[in-house]
PDB file of C-alpha atoms in Angstrom:
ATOM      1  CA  UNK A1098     135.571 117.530   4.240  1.00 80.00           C
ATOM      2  CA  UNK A1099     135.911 113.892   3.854  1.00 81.00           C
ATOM      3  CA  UNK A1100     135.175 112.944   0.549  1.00 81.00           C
ATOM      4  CA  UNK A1101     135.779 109.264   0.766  1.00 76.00           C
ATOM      5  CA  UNK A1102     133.025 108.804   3.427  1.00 74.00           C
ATOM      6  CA  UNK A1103     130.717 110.874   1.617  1.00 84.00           C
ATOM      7  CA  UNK A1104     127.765 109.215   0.507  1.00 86.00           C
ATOM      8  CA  UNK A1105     127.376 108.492  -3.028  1.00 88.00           C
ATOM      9  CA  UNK A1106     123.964 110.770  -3.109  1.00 91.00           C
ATOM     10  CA  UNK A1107     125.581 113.814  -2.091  1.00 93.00           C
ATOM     11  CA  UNK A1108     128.741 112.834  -4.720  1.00 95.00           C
ATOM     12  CA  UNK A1109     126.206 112.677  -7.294  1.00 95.00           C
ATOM     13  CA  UNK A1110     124.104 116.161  -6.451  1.00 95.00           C
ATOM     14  CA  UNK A1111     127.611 118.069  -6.840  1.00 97.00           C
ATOM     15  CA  UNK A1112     128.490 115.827 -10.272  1.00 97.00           C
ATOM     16  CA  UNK A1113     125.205 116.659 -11.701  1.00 97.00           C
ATOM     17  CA  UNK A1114     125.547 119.905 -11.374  1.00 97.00           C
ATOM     18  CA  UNK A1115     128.973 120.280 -12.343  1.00 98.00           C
ATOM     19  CA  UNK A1116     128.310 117.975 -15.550  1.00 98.00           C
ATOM     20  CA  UNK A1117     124.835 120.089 -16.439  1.00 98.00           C
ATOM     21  CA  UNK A1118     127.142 122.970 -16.220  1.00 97.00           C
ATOM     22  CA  UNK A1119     129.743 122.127 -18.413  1.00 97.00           C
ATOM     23  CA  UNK A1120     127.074 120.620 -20.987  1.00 97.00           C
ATOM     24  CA  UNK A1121     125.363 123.876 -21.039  1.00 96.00           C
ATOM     25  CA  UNK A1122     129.230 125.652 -21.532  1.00 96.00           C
ATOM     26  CA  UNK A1123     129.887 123.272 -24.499  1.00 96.00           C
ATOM     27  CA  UNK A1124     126.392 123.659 -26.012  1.00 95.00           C
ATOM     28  CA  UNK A1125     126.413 127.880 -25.799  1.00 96.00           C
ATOM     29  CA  UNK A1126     130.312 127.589 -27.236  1.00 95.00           C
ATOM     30  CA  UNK A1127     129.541 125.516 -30.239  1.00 94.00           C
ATOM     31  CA  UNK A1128     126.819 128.682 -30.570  1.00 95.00           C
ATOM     32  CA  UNK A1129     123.553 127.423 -29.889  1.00 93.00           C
ATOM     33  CA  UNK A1130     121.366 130.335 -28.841  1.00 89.00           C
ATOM     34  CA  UNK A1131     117.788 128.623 -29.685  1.00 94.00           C
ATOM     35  CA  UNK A1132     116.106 128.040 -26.828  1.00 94.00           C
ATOM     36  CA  UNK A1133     114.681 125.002 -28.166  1.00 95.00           C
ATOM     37  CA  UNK A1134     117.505 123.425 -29.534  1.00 94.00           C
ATOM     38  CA  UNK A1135     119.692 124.359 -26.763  1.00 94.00           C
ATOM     39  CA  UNK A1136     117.668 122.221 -24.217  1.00 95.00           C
ATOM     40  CA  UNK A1137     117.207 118.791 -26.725  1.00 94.00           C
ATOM     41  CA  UNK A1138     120.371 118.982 -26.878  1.00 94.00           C
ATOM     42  CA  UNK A1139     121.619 119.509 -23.298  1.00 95.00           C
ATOM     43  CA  UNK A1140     118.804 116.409 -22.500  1.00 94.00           C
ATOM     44  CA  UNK A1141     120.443 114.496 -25.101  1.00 95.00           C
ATOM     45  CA  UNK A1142     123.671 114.792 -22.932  1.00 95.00           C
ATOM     46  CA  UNK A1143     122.781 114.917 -19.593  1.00 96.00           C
ATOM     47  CA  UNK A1144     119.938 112.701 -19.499  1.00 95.00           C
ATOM     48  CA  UNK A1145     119.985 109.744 -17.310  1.00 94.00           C
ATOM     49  CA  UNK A1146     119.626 107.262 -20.422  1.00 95.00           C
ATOM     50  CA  UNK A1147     122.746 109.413 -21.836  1.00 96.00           C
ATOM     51  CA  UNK A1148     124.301 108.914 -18.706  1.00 97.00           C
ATOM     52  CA  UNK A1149     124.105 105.208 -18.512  1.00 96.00           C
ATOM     53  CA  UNK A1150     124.853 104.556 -21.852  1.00 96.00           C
ATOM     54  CA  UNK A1151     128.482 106.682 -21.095  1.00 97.00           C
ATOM     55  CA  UNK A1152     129.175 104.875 -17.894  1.00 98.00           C
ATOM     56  CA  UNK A1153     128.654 101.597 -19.976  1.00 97.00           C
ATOM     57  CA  UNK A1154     131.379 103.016 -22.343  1.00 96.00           C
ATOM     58  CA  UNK A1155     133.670 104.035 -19.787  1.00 98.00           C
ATOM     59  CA  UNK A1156     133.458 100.558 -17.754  1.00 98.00           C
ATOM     60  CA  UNK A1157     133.184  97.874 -21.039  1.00 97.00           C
ATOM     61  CA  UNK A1158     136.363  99.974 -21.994  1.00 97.00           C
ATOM     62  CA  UNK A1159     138.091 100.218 -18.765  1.00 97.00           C
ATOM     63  CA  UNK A1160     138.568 103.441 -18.929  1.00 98.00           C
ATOM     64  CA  UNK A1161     137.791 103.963 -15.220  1.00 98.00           C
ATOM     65  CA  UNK A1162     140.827 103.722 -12.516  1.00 97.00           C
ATOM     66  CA  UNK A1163     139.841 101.164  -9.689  1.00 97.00           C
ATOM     67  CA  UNK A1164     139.366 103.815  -7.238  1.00 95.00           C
ATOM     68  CA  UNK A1165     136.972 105.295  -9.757  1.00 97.00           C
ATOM     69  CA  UNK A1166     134.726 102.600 -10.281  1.00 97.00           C
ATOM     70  CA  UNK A1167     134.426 101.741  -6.561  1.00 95.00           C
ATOM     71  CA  UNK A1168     133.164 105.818  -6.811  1.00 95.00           C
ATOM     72  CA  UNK A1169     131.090 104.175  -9.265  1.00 96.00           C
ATOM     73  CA  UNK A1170     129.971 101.301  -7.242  1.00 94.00           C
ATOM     74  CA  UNK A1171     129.036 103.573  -3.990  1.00 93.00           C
ATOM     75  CA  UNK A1172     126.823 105.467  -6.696  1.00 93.00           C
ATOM     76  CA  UNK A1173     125.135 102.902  -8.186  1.00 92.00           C
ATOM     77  CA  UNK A1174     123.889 101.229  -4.742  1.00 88.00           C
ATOM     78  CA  UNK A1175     122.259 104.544  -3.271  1.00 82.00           C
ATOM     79  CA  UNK A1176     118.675 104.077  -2.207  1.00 76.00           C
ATOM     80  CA  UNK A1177     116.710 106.557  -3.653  1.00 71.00           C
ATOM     81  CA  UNK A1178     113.045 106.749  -2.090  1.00 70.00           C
ATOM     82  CA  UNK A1179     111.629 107.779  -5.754  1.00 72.00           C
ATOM     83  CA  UNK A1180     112.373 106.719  -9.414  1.00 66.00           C
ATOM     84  CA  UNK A1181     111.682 109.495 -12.062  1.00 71.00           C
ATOM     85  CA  UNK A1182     108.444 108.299 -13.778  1.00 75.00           C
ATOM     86  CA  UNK A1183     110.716 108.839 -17.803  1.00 80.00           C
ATOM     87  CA  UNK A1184     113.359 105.947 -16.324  1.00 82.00           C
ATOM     88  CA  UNK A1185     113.863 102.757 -15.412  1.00 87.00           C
ATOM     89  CA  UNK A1186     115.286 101.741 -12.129  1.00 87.00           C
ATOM     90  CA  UNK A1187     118.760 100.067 -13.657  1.00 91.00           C
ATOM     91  CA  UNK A1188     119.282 103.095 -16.235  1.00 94.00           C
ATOM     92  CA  UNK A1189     118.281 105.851 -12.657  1.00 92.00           C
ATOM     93  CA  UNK A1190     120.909 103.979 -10.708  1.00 93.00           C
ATOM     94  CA  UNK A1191     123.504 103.718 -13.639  1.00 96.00           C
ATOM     95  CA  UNK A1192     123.081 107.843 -14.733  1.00 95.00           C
ATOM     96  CA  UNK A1193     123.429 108.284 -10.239  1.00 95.00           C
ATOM     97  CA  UNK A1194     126.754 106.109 -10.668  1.00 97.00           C
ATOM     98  CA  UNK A1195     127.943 108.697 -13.406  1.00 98.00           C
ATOM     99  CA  UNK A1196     127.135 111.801 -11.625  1.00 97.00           C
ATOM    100  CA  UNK A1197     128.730 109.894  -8.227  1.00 97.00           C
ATOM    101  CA  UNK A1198     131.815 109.720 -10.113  1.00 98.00           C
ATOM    102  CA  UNK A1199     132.154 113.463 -11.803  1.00 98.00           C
ATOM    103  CA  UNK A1200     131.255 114.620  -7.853  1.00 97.00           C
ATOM    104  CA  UNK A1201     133.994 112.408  -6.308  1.00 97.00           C
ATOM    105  CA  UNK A1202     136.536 114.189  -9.089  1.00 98.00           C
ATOM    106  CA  UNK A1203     135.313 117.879  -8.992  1.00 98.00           C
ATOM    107  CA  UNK A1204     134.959 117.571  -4.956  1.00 97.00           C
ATOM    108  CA  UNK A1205     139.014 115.841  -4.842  1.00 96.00           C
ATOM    109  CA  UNK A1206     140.133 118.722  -7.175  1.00 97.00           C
ATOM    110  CA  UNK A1207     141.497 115.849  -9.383  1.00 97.00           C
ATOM    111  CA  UNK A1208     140.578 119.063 -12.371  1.00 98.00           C
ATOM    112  CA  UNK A1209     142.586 117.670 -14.667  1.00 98.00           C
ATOM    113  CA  UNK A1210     141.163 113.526 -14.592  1.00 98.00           C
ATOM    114  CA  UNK A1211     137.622 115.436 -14.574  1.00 98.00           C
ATOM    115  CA  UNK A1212     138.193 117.449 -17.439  1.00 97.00           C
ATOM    116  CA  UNK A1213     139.902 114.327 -19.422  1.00 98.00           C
ATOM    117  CA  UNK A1214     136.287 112.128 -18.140  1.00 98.00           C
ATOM    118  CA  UNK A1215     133.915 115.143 -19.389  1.00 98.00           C
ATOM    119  CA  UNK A1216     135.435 115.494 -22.911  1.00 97.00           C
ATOM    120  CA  UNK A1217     135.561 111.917 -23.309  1.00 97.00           C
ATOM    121  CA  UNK A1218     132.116 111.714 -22.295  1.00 97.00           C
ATOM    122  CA  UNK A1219     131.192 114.496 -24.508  1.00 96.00           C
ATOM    123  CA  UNK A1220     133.201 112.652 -27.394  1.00 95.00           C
ATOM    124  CA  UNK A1221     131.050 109.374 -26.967  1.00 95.00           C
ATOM    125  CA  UNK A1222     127.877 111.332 -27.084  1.00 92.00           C
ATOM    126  CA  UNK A1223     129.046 112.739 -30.418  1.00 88.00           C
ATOM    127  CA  UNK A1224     129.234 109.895 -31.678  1.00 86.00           C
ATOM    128  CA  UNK A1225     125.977 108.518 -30.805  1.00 75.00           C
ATOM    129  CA  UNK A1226     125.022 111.975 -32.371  1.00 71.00           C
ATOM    130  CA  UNK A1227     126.438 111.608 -35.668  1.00 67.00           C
ATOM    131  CA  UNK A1228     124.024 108.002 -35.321  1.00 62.00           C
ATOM    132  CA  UNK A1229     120.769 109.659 -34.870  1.00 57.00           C
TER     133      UNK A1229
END
């Protein structure tokens, strides 16, 4: 498999998934068992506002490696036939960018950069928590 010429659609389908999952970990280890609560707060996280607002973070901060945020790049640029009806176009293609990136480090096995990128992201969101 040839992650490098994958196209930043299918990069973002496998980091979606992968950062959904480890939202949903997080949320059920800090010991939320309300269904309710459990899914406003993995929205809050994983939603594609959230999303672009962390990817803002990570890039104003230059956090990213320059092989990351051409990851980021190929992301942002995919052509996407439909818009979700909740989002605009900017803040669809930024949250795509983020979940291009998390793909392109879970599908490289670079584990360790991914798990340093989640917790940071989880760590920003925390903050914009403690906000609300």
């Amino acid at each position: 498999m040839n992650v490098e010429a994958m196209n930043g659609s299918m990069l973002a389908f496998v980091g979606d998934a992968y950062y959904d999952l480890k939202i949903r970990e997080m949320l059920i280890r800090r010991g939320i068992n309300k269904s309710k609560k459990f899914h406003e707060s993995a929205v809050f996280y994983v939603s594609a506002k959230a999303q672009s607002k962390i990817l803002q973070r990570l890039i104003d901060e230059d956090y990213l490696t320059d092989e990351e945020l051409v990851i980021v790049r190929r992301g942002r640029n995919v052509k996407s036939g439909t818009v979700p009806k909740n989002t605009d176009v900017i803040i669809y293609r930024q949250s795509t960018a983020f979940e291009a990136l998390i793909g392109f480090l879970y599908l490289t096995a670079r584990f360790a950069r991914l798990d340093e990128v989640v917790l940071y992201c989880i760590e920003i969101r925390g903050e914009d928590e403690a906000h609300v």
